[in-house]
Every structure is written in C-alpha cells, then in structure tokens.
PDB file of C-alpha atoms in Angstrom:
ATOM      1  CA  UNK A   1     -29.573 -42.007  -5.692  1.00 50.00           C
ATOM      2  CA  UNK A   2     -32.393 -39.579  -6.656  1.00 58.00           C
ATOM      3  CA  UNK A   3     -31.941 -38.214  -3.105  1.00 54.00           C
ATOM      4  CA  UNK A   4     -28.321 -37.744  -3.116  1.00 57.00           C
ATOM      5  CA  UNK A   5     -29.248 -36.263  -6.598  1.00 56.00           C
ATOM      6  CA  UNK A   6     -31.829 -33.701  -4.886  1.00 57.00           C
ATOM      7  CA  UNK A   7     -29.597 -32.964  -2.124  1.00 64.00           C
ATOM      8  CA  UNK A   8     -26.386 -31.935  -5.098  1.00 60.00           C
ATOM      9  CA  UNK A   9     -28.843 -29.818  -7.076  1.00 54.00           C
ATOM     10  CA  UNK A  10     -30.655 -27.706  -4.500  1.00 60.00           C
ATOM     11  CA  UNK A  11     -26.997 -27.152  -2.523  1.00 59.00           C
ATOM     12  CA  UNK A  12     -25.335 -25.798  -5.941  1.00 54.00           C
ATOM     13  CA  UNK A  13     -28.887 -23.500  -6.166  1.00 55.00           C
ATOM     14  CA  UNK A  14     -28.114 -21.895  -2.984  1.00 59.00           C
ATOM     15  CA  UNK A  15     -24.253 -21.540  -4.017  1.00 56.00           C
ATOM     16  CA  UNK A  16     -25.689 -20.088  -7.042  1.00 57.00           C
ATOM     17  CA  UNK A  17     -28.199 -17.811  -5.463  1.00 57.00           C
ATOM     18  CA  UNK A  18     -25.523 -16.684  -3.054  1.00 54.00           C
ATOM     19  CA  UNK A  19     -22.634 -16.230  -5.777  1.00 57.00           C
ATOM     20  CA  UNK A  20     -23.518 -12.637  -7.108  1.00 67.00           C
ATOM     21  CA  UNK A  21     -22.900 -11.216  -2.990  1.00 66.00           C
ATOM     22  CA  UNK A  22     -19.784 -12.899  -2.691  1.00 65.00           C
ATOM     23  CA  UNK A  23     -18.588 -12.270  -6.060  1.00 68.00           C
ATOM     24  CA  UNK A  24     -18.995  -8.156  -5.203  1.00 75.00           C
ATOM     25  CA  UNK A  25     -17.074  -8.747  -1.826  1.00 76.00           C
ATOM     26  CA  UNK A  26     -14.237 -10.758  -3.226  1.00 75.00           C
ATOM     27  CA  UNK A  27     -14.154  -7.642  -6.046  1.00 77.00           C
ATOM     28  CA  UNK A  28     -14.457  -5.293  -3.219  1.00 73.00           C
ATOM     29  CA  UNK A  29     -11.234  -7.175  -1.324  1.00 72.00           C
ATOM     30  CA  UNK A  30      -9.357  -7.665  -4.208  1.00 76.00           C
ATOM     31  CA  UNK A  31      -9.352  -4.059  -5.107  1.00 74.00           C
ATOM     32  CA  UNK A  32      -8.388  -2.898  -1.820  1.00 77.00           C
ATOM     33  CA  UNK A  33      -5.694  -5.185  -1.672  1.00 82.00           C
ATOM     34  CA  UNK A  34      -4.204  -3.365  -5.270  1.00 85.00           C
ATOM     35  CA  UNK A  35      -4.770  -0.263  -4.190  1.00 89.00           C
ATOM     36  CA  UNK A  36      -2.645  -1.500  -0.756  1.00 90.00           C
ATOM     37  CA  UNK A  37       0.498  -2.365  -2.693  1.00 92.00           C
ATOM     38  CA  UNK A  38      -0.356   0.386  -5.604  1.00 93.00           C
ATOM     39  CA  UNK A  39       0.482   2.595  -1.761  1.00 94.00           C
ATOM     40  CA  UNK A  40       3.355   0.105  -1.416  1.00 94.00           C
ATOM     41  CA  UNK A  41       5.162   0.629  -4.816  1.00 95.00           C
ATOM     42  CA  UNK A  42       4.545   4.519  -4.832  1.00 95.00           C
ATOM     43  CA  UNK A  43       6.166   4.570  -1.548  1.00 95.00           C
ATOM     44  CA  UNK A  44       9.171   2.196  -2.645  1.00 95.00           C
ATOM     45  CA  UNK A  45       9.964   4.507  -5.742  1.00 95.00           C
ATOM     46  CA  UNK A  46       9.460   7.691  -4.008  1.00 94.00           C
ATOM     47  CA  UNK A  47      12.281   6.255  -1.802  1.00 94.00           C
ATOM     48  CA  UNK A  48      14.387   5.360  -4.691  1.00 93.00           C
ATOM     49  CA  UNK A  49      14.501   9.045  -5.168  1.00 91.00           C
ATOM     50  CA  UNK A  50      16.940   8.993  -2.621  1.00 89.00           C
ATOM     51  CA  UNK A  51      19.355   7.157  -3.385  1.00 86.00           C
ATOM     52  CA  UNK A  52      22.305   8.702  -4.969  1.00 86.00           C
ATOM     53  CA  UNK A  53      21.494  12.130  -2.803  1.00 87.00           C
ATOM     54  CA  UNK A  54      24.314  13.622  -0.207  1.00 87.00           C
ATOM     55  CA  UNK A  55      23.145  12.846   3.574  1.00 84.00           C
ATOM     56  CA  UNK A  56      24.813  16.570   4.081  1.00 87.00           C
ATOM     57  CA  UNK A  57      22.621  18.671   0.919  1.00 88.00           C
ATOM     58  CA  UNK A  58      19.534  18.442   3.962  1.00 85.00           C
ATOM     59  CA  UNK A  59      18.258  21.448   1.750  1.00 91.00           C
ATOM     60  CA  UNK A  60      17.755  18.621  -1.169  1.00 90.00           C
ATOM     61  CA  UNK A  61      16.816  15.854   1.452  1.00 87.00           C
ATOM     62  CA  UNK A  62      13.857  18.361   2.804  1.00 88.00           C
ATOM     63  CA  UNK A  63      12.745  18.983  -0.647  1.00 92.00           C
ATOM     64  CA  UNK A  64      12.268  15.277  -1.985  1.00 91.00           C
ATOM     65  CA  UNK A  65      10.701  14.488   1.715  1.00 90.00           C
ATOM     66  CA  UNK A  66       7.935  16.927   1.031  1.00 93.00           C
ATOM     67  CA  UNK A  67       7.359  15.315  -2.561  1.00 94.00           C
ATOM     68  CA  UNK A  68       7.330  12.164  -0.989  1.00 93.00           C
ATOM     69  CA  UNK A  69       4.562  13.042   1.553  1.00 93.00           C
ATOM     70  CA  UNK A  70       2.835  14.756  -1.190  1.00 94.00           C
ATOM     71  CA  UNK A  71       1.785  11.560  -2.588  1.00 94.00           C
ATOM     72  CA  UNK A  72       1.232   9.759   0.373  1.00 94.00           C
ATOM     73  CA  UNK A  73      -1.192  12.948   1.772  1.00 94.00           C
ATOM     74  CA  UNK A  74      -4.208  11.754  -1.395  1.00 94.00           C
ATOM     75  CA  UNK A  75      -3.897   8.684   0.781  1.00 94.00           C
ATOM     76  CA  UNK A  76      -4.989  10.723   3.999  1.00 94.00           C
ATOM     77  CA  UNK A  77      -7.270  13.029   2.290  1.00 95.00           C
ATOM     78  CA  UNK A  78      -9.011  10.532   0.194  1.00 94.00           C
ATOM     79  CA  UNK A  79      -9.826   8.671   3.833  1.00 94.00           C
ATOM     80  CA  UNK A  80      -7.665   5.867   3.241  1.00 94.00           C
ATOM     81  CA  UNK A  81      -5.629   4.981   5.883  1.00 94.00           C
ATOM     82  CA  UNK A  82      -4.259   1.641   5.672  1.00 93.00           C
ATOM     83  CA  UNK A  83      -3.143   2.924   2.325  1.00 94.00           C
ATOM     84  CA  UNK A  84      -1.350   6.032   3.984  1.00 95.00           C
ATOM     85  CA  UNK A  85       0.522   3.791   6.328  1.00 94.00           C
ATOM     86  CA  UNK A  86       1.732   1.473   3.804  1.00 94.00           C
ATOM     87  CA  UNK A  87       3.221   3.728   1.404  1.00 95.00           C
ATOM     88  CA  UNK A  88       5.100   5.078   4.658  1.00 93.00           C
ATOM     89  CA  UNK A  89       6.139   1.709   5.733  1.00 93.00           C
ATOM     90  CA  UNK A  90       7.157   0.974   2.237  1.00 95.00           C
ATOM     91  CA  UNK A  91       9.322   4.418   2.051  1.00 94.00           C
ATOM     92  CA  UNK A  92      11.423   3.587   5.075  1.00 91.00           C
ATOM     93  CA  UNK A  93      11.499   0.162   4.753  1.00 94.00           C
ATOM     94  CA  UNK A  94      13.567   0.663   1.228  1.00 95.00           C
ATOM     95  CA  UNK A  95      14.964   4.036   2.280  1.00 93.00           C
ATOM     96  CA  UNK A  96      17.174   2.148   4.848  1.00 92.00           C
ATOM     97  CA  UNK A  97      17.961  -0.458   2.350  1.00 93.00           C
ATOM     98  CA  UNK A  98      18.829   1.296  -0.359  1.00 89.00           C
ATOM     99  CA  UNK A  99      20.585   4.335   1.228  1.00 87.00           C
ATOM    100  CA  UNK A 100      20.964   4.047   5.514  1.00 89.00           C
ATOM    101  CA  UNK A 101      22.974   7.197   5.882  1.00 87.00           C
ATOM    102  CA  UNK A 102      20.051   9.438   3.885  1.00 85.00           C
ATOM    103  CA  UNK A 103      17.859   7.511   6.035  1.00 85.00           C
ATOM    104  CA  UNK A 104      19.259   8.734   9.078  1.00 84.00           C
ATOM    105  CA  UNK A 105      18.796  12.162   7.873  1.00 78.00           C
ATOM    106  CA  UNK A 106      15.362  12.061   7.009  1.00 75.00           C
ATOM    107  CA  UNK A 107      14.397  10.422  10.119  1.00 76.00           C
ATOM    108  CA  UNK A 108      15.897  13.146  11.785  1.00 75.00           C
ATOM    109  CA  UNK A 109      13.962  15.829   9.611  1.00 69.00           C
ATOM    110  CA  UNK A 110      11.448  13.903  10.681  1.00 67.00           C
ATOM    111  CA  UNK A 111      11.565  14.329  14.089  1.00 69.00           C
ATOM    112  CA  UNK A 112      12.719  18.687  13.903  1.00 64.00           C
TER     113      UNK A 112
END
C-alpha cells in the first residue's frame, strides 16, 4: 500500500512541477483560438453590411469592400495570418448567405 502510496504522490509532483508550462500553452492556445473567431465575427458583420445594398450601385459595393478589407488588413500587418484568412472566409461564407446576388458582384470586383 505504502508503495502504491509513493508511486500516487511522486506522479502528482511531476504533474505539479510540469503544470505552470502547460498552463501558459493552454493560455497561449486558448487565446489564439479567440482571437480566430474574434477574425470570424468581424468578418461575418462586415458582411452584414451588405445586405440590403443594390447588386447594380457597384460604386457603393466598391466602397463597403474597401472597409471590409480595411479591417481584415491589421490582420496582415499585425503578422497574423490564419486570422486574415478567417475573417475572409467568414465574409464570403455569410455574404453568399445573406445576400448571393451582392455576392456575385463583389466577387467580380474582386477579380477586376
């Protein structure tokens, strides 16, 4: 029993010892995942912006794009990536839900 004992206590020591490293990585993942979907919800409400605009006014469309990119670009220039590409998956993802025809547009704004 005193072995079994021995054997609990010196295992929860090294958990223990460990515990202050993995604490500061789980941190570290858990904030990267927020600021992942903070990207994901700035992108879905700068698409919202669309929604009740006229696939024709491509004046209008132009404007709100370059807003839009405007806040995914501190993405880019702050080095974050994965953060960059998920507000823009997040955009046209609810873009083409919420309005298809102004989606169309953009995309092709996109690609002039």
């Amino acid at each position: 029993m005193r072995v079994k004992a021995s054997i609990i206590l010196s295992t929860l020591l090294a958990l223990a010892s460990c515990s202050p490293a993995a604490d500061k990585e789980i941190e570290q993942g858990e904030a990267a995942a927020a600021g992942v979907e903070a990207a994901i919800m700035q992108g879905r409400t700068a698409a919202r912006a669309f929604i009740n605009m006229d696939p024709a006014d491509t004046m209008a469309i132009q404007a709100k794009l370059l807003e839009a990119r405007a806040a995914q670009s501190k993405y880019i220039i702050a080095g974050k990536r994965d953060h960059a590409e998920a507000f823009d998956t997040a955009f046209l993802r609810t873009l083409k839900a919420v309005s298809p025809d102004v989606a169309n547009a953009v995309e092709t704004a996109q690609s002039n």
